[in-house]
JSON list of C-alpha atoms in Angstrom, two decimals:
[
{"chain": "K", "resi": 1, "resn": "UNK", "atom": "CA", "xyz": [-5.37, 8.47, -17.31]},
{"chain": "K", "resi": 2, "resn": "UNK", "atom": "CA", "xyz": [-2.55, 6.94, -19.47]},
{"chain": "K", "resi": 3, "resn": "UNK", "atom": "CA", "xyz": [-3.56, 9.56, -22.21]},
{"chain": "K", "resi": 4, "resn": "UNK", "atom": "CA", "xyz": [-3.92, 12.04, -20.11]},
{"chain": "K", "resi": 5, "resn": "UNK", "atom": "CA", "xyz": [-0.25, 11.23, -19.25]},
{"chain": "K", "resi": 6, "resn": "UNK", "atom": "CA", "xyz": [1.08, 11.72, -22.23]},
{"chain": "K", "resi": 7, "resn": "UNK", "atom": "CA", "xyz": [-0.72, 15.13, -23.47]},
{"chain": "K", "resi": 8, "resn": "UNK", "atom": "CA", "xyz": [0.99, 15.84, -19.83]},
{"chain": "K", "resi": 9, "resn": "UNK", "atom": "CA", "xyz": [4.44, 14.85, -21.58]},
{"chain": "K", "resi": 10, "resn": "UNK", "atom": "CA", "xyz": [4.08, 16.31, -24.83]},
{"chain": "K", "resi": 11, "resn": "UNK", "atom": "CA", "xyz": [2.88, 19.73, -23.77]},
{"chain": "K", "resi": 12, "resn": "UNK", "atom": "CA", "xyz": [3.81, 20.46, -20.57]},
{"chain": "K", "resi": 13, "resn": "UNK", "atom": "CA", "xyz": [6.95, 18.49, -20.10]},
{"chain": "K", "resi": 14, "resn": "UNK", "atom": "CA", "xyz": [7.98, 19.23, -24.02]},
{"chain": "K", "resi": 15, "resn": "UNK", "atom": "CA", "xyz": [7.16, 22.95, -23.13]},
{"chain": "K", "resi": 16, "resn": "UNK", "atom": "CA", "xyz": [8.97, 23.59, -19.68]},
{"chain": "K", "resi": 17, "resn": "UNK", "atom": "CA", "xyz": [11.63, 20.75, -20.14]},
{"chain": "K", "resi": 18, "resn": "UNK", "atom": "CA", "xyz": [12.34, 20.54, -23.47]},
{"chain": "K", "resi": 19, "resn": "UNK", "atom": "CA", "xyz": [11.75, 17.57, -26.18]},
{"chain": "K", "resi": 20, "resn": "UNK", "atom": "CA", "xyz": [14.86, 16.10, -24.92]},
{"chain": "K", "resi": 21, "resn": "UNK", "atom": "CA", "xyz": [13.18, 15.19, -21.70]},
{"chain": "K", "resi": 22, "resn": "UNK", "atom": "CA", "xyz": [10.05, 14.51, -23.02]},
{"chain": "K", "resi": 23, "resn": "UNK", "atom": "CA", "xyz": [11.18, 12.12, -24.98]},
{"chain": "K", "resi": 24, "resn": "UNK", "atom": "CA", "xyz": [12.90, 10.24, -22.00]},
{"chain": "K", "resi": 25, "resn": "UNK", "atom": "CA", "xyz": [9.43, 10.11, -20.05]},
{"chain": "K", "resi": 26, "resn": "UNK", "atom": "CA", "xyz": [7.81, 6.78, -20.88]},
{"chain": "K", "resi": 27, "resn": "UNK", "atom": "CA", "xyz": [4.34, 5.53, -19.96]},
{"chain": "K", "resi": 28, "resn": "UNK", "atom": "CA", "xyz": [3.04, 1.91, -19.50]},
{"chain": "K", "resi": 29, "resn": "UNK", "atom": "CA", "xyz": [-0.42, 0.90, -19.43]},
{"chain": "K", "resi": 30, "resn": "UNK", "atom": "CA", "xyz": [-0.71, -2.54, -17.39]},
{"chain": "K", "resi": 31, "resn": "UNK", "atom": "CA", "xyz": [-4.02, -4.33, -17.65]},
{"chain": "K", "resi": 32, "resn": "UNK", "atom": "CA", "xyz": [-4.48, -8.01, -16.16]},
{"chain": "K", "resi": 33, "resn": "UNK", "atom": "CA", "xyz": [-7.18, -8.86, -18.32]},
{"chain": "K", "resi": 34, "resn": "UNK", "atom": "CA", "xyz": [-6.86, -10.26, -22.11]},
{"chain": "K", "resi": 35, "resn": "UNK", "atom": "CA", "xyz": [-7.59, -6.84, -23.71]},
{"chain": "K", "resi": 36, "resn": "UNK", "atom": "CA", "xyz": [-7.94, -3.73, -21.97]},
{"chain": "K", "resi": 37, "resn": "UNK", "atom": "CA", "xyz": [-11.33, -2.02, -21.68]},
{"chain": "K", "resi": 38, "resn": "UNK", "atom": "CA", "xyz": [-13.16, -5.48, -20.94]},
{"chain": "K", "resi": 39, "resn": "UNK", "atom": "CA", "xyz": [-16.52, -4.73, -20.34]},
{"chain": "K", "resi": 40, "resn": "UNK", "atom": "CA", "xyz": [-16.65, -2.99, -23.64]},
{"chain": "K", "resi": 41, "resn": "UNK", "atom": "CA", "xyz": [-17.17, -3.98, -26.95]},
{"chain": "K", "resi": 42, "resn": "UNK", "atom": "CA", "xyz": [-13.77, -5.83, -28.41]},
{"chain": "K", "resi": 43, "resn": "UNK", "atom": "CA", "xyz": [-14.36, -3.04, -31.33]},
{"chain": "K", "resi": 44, "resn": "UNK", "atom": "CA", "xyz": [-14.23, -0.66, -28.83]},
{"chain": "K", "resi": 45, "resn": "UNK", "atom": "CA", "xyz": [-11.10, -1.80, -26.74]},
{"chain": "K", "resi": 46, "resn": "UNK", "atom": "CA", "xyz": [-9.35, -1.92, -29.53]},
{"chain": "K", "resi": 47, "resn": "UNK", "atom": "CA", "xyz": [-9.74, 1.33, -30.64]},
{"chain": "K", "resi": 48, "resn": "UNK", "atom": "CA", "xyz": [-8.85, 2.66, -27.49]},
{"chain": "K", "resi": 49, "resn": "UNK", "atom": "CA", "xyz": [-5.62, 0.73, -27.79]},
{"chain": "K", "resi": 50, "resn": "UNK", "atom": "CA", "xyz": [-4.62, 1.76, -30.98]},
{"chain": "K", "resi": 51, "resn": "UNK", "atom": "CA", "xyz": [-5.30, 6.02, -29.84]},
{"chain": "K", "resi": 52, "resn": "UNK", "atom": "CA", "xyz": [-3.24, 4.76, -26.81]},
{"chain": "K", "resi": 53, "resn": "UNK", "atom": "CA", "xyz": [-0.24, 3.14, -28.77]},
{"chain": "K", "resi": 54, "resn": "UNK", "atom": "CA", "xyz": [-0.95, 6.35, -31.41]},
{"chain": "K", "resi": 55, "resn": "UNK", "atom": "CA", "xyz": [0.34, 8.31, -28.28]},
{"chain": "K", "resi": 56, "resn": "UNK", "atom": "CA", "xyz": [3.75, 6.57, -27.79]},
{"chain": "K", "resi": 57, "resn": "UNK", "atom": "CA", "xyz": [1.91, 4.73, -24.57]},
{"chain": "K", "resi": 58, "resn": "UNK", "atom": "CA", "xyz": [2.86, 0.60, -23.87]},
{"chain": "K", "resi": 59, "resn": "UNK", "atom": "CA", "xyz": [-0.14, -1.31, -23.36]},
{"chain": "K", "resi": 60, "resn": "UNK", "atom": "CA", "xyz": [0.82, -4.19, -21.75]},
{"chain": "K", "resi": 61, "resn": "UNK", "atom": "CA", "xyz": [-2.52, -6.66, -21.69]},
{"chain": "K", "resi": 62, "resn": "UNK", "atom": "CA", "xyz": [-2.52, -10.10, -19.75]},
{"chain": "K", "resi": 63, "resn": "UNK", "atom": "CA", "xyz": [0.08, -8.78, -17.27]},
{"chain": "K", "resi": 64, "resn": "UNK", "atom": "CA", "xyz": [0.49, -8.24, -13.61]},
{"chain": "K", "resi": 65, "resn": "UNK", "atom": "CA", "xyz": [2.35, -6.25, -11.13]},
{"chain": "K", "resi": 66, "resn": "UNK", "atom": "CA", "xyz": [3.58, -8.50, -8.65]},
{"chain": "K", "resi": 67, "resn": "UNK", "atom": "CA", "xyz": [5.75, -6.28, -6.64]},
{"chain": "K", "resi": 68, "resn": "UNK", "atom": "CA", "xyz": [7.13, -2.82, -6.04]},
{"chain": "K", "resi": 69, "resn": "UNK", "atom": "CA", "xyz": [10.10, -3.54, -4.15]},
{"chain": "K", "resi": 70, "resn": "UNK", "atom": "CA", "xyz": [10.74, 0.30, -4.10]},
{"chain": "K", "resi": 71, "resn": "UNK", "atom": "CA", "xyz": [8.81, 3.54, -5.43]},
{"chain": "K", "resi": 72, "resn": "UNK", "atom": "CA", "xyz": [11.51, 2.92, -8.29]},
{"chain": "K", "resi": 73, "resn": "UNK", "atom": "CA", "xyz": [11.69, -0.97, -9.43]},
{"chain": "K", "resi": 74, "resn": "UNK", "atom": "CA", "xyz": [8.60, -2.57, -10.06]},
{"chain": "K", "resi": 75, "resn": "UNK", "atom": "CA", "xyz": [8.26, -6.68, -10.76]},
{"chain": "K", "resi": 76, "resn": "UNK", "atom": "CA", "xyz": [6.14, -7.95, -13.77]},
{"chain": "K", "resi": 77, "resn": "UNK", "atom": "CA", "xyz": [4.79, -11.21, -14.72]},
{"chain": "K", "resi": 78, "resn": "UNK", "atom": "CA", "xyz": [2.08, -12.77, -17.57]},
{"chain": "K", "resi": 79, "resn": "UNK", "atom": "CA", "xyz": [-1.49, -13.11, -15.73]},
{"chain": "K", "resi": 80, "resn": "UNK", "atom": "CA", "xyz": [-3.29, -16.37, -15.62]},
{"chain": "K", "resi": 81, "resn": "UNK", "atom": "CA", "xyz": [-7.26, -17.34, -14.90]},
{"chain": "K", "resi": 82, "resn": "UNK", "atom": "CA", "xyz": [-8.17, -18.77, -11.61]},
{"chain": "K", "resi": 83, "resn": "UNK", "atom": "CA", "xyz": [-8.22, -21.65, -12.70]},
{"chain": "K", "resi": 84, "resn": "UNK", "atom": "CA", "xyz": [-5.29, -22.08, -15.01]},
{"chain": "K", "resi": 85, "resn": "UNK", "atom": "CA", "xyz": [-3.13, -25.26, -14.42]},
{"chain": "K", "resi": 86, "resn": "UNK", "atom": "CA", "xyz": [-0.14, -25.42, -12.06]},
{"chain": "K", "resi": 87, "resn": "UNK", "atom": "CA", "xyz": [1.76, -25.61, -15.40]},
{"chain": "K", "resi": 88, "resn": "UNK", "atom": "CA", "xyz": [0.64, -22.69, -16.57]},
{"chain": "K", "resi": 89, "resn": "UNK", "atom": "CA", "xyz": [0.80, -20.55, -13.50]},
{"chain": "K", "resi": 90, "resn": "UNK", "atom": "CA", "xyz": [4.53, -21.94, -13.38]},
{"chain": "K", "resi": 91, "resn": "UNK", "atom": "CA", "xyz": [5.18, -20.57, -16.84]},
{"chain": "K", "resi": 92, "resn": "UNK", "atom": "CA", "xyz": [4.24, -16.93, -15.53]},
{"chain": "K", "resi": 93, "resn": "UNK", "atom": "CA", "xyz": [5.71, -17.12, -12.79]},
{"chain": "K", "resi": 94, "resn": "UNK", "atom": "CA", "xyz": [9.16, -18.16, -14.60]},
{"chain": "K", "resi": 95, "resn": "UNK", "atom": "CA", "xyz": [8.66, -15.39, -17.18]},
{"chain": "K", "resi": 96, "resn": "UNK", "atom": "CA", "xyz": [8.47, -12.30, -14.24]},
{"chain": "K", "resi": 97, "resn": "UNK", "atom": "CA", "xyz": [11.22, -9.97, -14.52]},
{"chain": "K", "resi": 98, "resn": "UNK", "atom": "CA", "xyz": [11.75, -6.85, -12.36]},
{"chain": "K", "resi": 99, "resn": "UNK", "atom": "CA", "xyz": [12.33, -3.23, -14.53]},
{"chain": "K", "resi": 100, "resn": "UNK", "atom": "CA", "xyz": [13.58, 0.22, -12.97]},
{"chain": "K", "resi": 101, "resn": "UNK", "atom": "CA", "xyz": [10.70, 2.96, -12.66]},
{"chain": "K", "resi": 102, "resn": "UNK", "atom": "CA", "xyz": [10.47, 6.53, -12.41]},
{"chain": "K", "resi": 103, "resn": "UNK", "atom": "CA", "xyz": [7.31, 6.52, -10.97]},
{"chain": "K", "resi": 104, "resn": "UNK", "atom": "CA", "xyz": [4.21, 5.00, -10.40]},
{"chain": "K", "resi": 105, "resn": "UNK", "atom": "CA", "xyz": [1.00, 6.01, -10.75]},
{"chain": "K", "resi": 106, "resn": "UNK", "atom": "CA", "xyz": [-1.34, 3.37, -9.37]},
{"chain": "K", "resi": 107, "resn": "UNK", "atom": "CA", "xyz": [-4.87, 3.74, -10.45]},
{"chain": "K", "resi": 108, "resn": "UNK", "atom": "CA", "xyz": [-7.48, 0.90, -10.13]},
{"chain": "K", "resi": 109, "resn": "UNK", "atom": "CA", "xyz": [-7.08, -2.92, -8.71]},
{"chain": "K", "resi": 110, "resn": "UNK", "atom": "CA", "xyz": [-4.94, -1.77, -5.45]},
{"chain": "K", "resi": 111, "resn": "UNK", "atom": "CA", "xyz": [-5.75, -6.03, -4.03]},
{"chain": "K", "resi": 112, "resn": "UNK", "atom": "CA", "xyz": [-2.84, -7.22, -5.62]},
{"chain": "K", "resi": 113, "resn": "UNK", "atom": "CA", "xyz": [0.32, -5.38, -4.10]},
{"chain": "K", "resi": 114, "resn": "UNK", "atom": "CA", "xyz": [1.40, -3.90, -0.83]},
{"chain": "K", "resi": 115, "resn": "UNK", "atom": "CA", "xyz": [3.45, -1.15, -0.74]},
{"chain": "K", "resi": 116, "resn": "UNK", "atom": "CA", "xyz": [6.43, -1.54, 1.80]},
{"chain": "K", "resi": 117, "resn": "UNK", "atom": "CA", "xyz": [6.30, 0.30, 5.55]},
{"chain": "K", "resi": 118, "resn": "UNK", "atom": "CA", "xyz": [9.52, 2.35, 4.43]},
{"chain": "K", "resi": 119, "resn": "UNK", "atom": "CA", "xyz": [7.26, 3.97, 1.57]},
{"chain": "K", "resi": 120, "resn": "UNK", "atom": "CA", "xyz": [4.76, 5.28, 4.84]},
{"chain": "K", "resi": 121, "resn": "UNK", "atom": "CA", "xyz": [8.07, 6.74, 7.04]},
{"chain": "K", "resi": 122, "resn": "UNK", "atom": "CA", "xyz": [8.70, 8.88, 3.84]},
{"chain": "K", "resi": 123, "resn": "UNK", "atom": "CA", "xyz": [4.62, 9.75, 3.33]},
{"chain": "K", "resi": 124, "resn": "UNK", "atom": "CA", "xyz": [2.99, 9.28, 6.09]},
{"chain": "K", "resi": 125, "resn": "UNK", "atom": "CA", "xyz": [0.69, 11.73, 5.15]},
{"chain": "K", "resi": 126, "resn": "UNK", "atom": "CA", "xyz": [-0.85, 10.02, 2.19]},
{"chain": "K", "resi": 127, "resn": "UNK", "atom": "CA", "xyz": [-1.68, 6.93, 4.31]},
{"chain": "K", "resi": 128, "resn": "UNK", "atom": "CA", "xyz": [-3.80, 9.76, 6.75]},
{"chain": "K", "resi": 129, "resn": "UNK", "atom": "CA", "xyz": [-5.07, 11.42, 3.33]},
{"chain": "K", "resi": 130, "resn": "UNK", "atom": "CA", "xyz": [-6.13, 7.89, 2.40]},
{"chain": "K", "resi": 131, "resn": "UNK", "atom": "CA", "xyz": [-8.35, 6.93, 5.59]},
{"chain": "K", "resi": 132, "resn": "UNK", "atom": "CA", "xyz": [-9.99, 10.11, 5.59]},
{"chain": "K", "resi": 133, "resn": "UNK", "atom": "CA", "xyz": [-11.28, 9.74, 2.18]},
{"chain": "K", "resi": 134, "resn": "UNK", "atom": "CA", "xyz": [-12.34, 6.08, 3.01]},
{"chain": "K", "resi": 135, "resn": "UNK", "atom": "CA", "xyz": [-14.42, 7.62, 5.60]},
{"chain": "K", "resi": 136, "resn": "UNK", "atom": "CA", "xyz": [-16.04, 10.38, 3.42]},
{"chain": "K", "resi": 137, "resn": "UNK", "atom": "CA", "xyz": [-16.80, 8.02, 0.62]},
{"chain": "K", "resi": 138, "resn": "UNK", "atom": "CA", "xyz": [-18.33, 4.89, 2.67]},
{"chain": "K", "resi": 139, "resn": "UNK", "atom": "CA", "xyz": [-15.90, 2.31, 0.98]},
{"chain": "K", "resi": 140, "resn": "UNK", "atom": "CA", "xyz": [-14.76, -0.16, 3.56]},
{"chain": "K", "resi": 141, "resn": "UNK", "atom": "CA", "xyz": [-10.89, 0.39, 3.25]},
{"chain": "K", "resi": 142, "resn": "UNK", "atom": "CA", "xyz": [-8.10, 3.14, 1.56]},
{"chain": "K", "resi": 143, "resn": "UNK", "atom": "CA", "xyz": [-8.05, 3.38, -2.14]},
{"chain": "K", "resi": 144, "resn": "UNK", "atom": "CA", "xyz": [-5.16, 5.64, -2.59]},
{"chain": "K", "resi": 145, "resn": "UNK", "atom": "CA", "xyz": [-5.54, 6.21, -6.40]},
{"chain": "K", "resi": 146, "resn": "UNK", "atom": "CA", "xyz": [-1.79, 6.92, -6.80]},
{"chain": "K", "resi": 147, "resn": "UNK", "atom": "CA", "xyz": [-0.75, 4.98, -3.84]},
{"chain": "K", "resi": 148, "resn": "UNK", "atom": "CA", "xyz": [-1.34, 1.84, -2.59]},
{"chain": "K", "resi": 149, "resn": "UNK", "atom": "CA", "xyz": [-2.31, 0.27, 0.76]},
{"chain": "K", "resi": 150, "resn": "UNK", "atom": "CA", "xyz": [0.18, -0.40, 3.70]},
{"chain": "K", "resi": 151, "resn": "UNK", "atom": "CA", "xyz": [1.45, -3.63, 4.75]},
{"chain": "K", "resi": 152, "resn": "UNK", "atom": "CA", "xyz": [1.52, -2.69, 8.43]}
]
């Protein structure tokens, strides 16, 4: 998706915007895990990374979203194992900082975060959108893709 992303800013955007713009559109690729790609061969992930970087995308690996306080700010901290040490899970915690966002596109591991009511007065169609498709595909809650699930 993040590659898709940018031949979406360096064609499309570049094209009907200008380079100008383009060049203002940034994308971030946040994986929790060590290395992104896990499952896969390390050779493998980190060829993937490199195309990704190649593309003027941020990988950031070993790092969490721990909040979107808005569709626009987004809170990020270093990820730690289950069963790092209260130390350690201090550390990360002490490192999150909050950064302003354009957007975000939210695309896998929806657990972690809960999108604020407010977001739901503004769409309250995507939450419908959402439990519709639960029902056709048989998973036991929303997975919104782009979105995120409601905190009530």
């Amino acid at each position: 998706l993040a590659s898709e992303l940018a031949d979406f800013r360096s064609s499309d955007v570049a094209t009907r915007y200008g380079d100008g713009v383009a060049s203002r559109v940034k994308i971030v690729l946040v994986e929790a895990m060590p290395r992104i790609l896990a499952p896969f061969d390390a050779s493998l992930a980190a060829g993937a990374r490199d195309h990704l970087v190649s593309r003027g995308i941020e990988v950031r690996t070993g790092c969490l979203v721990t909040q979107l306080a808005s569709p626009t700010r987004a809170t990020f901290r270093p990820s730690t194992p289950r069963d790092a040490t209260a130390e350690a899970k201090a550390a990360a915690a002490a490192a999150e900082a909050s950064e302003d966002v354009g957007a975000v596109v939210w695309a896998a591991g929806v657990d972690g975060v809960r999108a604020p009511s407010s977001w739901w007065a503004v769409c309250p169609r995507l939450w419908d959108n959402a439990a519709a498709s639960t029902v056709r595909s048989g998973h036991g809650r929303p997975n919104l893709g782009a979105g995120l699930p409601r905190d009530g």
